[in-house]
mmCIF file of C-alpha atoms in Angstrom:
data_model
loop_
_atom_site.group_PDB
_atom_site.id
_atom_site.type_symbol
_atom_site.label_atom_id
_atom_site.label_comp_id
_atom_site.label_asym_id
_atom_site.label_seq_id
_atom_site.Cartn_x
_atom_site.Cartn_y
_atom_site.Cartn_z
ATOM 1 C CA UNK A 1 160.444 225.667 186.965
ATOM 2 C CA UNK A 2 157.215 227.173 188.712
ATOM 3 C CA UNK A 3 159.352 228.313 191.584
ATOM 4 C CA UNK A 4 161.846 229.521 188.772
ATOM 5 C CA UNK A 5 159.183 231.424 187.409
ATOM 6 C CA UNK A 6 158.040 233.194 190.631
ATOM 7 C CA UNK A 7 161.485 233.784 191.834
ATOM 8 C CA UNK A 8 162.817 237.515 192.075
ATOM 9 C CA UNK A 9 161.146 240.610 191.252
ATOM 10 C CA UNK A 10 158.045 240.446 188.956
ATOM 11 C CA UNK A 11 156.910 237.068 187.443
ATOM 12 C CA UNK A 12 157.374 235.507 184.225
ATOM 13 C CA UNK A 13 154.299 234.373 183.009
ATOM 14 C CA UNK A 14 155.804 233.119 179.622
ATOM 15 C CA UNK A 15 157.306 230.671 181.364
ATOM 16 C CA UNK A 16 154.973 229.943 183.830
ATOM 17 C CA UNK A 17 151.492 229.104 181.902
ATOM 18 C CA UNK A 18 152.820 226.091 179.731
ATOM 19 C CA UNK A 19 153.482 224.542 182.873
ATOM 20 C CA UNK A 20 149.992 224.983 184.263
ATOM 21 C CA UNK A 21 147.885 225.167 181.433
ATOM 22 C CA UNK A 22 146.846 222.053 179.979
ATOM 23 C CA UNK A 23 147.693 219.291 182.182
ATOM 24 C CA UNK A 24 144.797 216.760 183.030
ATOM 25 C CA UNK A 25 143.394 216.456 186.300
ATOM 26 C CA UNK A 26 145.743 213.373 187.024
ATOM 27 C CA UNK A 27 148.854 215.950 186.104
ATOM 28 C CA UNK A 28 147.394 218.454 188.404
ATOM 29 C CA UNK A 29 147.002 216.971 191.022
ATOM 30 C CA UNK A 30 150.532 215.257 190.949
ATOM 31 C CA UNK A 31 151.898 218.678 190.575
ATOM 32 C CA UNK A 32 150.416 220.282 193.449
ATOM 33 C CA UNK A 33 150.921 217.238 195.809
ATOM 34 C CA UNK A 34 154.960 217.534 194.145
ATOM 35 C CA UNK A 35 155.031 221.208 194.725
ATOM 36 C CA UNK A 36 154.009 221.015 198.742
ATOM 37 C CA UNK A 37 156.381 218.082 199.023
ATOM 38 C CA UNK A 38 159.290 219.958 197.891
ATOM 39 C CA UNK A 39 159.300 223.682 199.141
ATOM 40 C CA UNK A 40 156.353 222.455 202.192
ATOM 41 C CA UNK A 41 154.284 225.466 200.260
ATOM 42 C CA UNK A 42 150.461 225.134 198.595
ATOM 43 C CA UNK A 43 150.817 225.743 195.118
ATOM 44 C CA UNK A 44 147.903 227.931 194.917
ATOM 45 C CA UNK A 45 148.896 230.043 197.769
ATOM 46 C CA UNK A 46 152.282 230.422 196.268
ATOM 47 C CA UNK A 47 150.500 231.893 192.834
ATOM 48 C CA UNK A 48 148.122 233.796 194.311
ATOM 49 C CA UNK A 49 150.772 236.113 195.685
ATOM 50 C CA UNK A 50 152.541 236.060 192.197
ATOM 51 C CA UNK A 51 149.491 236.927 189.779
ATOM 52 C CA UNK A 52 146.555 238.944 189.490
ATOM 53 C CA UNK A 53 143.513 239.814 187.025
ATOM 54 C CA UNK A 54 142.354 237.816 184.109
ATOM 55 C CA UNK A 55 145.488 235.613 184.243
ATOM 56 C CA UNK A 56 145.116 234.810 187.783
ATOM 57 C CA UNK A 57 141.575 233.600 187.069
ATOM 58 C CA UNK A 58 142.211 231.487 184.612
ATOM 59 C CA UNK A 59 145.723 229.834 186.239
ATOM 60 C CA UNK A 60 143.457 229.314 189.382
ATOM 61 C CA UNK A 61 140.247 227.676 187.020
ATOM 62 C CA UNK A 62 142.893 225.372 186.269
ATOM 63 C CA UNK A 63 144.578 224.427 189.001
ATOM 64 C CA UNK A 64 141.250 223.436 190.526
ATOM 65 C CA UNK A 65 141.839 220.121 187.821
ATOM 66 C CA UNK A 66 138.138 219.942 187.406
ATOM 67 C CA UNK A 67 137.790 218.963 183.817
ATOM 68 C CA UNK A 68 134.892 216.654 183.399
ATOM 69 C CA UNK A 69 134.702 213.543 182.002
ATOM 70 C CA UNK A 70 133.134 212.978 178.445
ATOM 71 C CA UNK A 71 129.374 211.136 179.126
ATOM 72 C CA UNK A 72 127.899 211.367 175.431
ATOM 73 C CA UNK A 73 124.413 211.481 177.862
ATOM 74 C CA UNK A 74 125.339 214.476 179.288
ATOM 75 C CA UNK A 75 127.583 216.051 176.467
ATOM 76 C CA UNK A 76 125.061 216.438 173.650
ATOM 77 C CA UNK A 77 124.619 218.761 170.662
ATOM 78 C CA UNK A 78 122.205 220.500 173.001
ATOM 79 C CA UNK A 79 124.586 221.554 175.686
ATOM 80 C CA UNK A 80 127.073 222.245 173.553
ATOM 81 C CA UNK A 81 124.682 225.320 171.563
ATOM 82 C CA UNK A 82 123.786 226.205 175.603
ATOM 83 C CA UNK A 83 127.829 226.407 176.240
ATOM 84 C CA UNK A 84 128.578 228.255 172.732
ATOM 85 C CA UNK A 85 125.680 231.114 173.326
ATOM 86 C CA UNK A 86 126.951 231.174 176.902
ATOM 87 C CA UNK A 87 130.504 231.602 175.741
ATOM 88 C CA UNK A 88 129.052 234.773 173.101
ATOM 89 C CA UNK A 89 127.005 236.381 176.020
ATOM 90 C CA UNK A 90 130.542 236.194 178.168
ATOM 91 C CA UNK A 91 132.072 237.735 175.770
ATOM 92 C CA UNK A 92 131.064 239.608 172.559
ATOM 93 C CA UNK A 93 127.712 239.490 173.175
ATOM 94 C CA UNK A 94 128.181 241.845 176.414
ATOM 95 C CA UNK A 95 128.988 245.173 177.068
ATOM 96 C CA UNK A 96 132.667 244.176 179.084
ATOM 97 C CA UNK A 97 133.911 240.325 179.092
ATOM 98 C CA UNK A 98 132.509 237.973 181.759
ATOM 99 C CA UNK A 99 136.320 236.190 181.967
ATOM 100 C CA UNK A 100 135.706 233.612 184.374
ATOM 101 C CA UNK A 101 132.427 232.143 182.394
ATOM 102 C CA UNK A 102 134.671 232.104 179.298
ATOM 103 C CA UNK A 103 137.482 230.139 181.448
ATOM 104 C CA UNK A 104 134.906 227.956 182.855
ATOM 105 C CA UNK A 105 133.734 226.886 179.944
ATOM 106 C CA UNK A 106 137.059 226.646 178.458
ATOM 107 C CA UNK A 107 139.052 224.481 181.610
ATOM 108 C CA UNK A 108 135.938 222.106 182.196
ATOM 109 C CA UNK A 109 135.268 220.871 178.970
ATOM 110 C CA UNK A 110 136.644 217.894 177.529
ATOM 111 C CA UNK A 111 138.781 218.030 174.302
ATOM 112 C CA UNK A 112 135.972 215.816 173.056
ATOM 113 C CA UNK A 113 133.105 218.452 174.126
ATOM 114 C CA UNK A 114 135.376 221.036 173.464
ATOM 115 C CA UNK A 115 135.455 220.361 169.801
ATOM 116 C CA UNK A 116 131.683 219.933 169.463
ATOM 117 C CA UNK A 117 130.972 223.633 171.508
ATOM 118 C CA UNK A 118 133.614 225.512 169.152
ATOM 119 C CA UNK A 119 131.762 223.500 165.909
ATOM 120 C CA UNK A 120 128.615 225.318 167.448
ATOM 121 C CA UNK A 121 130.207 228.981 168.033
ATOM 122 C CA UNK A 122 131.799 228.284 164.587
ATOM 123 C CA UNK A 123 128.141 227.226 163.242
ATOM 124 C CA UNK A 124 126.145 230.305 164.771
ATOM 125 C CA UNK A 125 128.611 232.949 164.975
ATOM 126 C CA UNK A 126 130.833 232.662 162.016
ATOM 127 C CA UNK A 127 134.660 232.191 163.626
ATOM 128 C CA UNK A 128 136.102 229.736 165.828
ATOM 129 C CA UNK A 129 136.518 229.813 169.983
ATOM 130 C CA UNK A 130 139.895 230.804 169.673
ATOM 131 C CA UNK A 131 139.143 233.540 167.803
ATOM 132 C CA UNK A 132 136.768 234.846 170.137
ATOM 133 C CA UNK A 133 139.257 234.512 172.484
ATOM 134 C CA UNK A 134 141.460 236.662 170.617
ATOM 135 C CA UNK A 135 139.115 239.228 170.216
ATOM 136 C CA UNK A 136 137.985 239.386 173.952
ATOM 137 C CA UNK A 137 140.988 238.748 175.720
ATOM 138 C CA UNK A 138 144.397 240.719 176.455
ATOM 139 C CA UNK A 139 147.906 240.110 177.643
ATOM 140 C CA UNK A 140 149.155 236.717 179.113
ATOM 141 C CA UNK A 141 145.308 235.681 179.934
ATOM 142 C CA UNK A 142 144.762 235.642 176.059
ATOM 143 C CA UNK A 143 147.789 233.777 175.560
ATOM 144 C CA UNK A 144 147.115 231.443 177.941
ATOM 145 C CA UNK A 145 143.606 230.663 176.658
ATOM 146 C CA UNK A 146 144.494 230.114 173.333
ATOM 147 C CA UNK A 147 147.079 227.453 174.693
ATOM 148 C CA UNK A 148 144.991 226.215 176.880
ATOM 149 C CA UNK A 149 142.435 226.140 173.944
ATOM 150 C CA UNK A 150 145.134 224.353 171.779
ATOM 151 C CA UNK A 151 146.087 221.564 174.051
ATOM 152 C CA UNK A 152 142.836 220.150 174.142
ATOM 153 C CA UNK A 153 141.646 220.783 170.641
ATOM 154 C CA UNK A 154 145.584 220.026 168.625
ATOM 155 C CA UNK A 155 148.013 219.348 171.472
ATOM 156 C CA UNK A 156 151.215 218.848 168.824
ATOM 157 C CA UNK A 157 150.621 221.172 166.846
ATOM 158 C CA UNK A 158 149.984 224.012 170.187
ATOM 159 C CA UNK A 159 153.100 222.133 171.637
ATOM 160 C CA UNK A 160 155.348 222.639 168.020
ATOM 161 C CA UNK A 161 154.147 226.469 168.044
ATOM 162 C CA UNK A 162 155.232 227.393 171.522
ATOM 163 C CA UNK A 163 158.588 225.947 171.034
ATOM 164 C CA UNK A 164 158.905 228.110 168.016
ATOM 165 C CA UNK A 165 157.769 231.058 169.681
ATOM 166 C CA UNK A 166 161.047 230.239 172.083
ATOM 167 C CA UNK A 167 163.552 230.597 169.162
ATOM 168 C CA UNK A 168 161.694 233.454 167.372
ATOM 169 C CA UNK A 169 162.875 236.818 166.947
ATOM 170 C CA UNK A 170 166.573 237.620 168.351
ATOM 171 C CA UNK A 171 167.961 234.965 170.730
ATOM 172 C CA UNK A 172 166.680 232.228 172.451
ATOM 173 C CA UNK A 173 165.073 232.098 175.207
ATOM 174 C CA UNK A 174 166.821 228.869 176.362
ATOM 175 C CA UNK A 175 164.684 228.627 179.642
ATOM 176 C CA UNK A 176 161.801 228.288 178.254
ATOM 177 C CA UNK A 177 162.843 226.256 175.211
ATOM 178 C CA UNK A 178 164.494 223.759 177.905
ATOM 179 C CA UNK A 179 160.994 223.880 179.975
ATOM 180 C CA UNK A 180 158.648 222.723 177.017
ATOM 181 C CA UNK A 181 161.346 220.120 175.885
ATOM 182 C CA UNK A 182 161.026 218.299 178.962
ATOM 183 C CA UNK A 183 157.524 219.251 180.602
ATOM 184 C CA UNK A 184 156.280 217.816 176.597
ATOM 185 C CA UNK A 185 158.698 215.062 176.318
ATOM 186 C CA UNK A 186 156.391 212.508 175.909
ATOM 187 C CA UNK A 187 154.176 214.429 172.777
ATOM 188 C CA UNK A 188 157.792 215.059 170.894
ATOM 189 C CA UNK A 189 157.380 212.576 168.498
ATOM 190 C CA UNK A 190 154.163 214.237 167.562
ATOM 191 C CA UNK A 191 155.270 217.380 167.945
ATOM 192 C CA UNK A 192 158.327 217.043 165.448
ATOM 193 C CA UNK A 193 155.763 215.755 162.998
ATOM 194 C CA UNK A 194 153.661 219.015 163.517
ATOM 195 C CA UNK A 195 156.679 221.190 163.458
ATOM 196 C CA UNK A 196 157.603 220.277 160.132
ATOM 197 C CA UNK A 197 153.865 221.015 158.642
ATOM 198 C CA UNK A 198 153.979 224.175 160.201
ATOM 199 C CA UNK A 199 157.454 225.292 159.074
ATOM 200 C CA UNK A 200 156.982 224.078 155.629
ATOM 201 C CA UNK A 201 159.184 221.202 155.810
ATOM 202 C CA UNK A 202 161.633 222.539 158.196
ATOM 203 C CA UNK A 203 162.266 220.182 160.990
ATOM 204 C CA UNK A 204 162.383 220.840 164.816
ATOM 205 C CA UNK A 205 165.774 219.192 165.052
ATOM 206 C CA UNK A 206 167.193 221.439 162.605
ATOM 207 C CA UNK A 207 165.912 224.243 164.196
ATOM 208 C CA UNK A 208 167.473 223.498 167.372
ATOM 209 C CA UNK A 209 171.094 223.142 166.165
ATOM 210 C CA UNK A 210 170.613 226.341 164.368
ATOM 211 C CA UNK A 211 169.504 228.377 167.468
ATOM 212 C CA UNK A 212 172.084 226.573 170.117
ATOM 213 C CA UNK A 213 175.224 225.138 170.113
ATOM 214 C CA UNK A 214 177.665 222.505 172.204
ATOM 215 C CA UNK A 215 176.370 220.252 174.835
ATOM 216 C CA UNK A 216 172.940 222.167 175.229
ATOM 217 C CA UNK A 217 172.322 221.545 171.522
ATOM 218 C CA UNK A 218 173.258 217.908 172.205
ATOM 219 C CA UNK A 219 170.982 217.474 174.881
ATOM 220 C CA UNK A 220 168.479 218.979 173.198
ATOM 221 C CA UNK A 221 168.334 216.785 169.801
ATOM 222 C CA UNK A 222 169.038 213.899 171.459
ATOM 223 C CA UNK A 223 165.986 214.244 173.471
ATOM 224 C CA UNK A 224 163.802 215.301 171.143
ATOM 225 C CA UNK A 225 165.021 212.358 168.749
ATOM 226 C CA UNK A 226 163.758 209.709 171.550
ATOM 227 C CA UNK A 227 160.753 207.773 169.972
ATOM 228 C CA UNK A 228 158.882 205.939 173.056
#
């Protein structure tokens, strides 16, 4: 899918950041040992080349898969207001946005410190992380942020909103639909539980069937009908 993604003229970044974004360090580094064993290519050689600005930084913060582990001596209420005034000063409390302090911040945390730094920013500042992200950010790095964001604070329910936003609006995009199915496989029985609260009762399965059709529709529900 990442070579997918990079293949051609131009790259498509929808399709490329749920693959990245999000994964634990075990996941990483999996992927990048996976991706040199098939096409004999460093991953982050191979992206470098493909991206640039604020995205880049933040694919690359990632791909380093240095997320640290939760030590309640060293994550305390204290370094979490430290991390949340840090993340203002990047960002809204600065003339211009200091990205890759924001992304540091954002890819090292745990989803355990995570939590307690956006209860802080939320606290002091009056809105939440993603928010700020929102407001500071732009394009694809925004996006990926706020999924990046998601998948550590609500995985399903960040999960159950980007495979809505591959059926919304005219067509499907059946690429990326097919990518999050799979690279998410193991979170769909969370996922279709999310779905349903945020569609208002309407579930993922019945979504699916109404946005493909024959054996790709098959596929599709039967997977995501799997319970592990």
């Amino acid at each position: 899918m990442i070579r997918m993604a990079c293949r051609g003229i131009g790259t498509n970044e929808s399709l490329l950041y749920p693959i990245i974004c999000g994964r634990s360090n075990e996941d990483m580094q999996v992927l990048k040992k996976t991706y040199f064993k098939m096409y004999e290519k460093d991953l982050a050689i191979v992206l470098k080349g493909e991206l640039s600005g604020d995205f880049e930084k933040l694919i690359f913060y990632c791909l380093q898969a240095a997320e640290e582990e939760f030590n309640q001596e060293y994550h305390t209420d204290e370094k979490a207001e430290e991390d949340a005034n840090a993340f203002y000063k990047a960002g809204q409390g600065r003339w211009g946005t200091d990205e890759g302090q924001i992304f540091k911040i954002l890819v090292n945390s745990p989803p355990e410190y995570l939590k307690m730094v956006d209860a802080k920013y939320v606290e002091k500042y009056g809105y939440s992380l993603w928010r700020a992200m929102e407001k500071e950010l732009r394009g694809y790095a925004e996006k990926a942020a706020v999924f990046t964001f998601g998948m550590k604070i609500k995985p399903a329910e960040t999960v159950a909103k980007l495979l809505e936003s591959t059926m919304a609006g005219i067509g499907t995009d059946e690429l990326e639909l097919s990518a999050a199915v799979v690279r998410y496989q193991r979170l769909l029985p969370e996922v279709t539980q999310a779905y349903e609260e945020l569609l208002g009762g309407k579930t993922l399965e019945k979504r699916i069937k109404g946005e493909t059709s024959r054996r790709y529709e098959k596929l599709l529900v039967e997977i995501i009908s799997v319970r592990e």
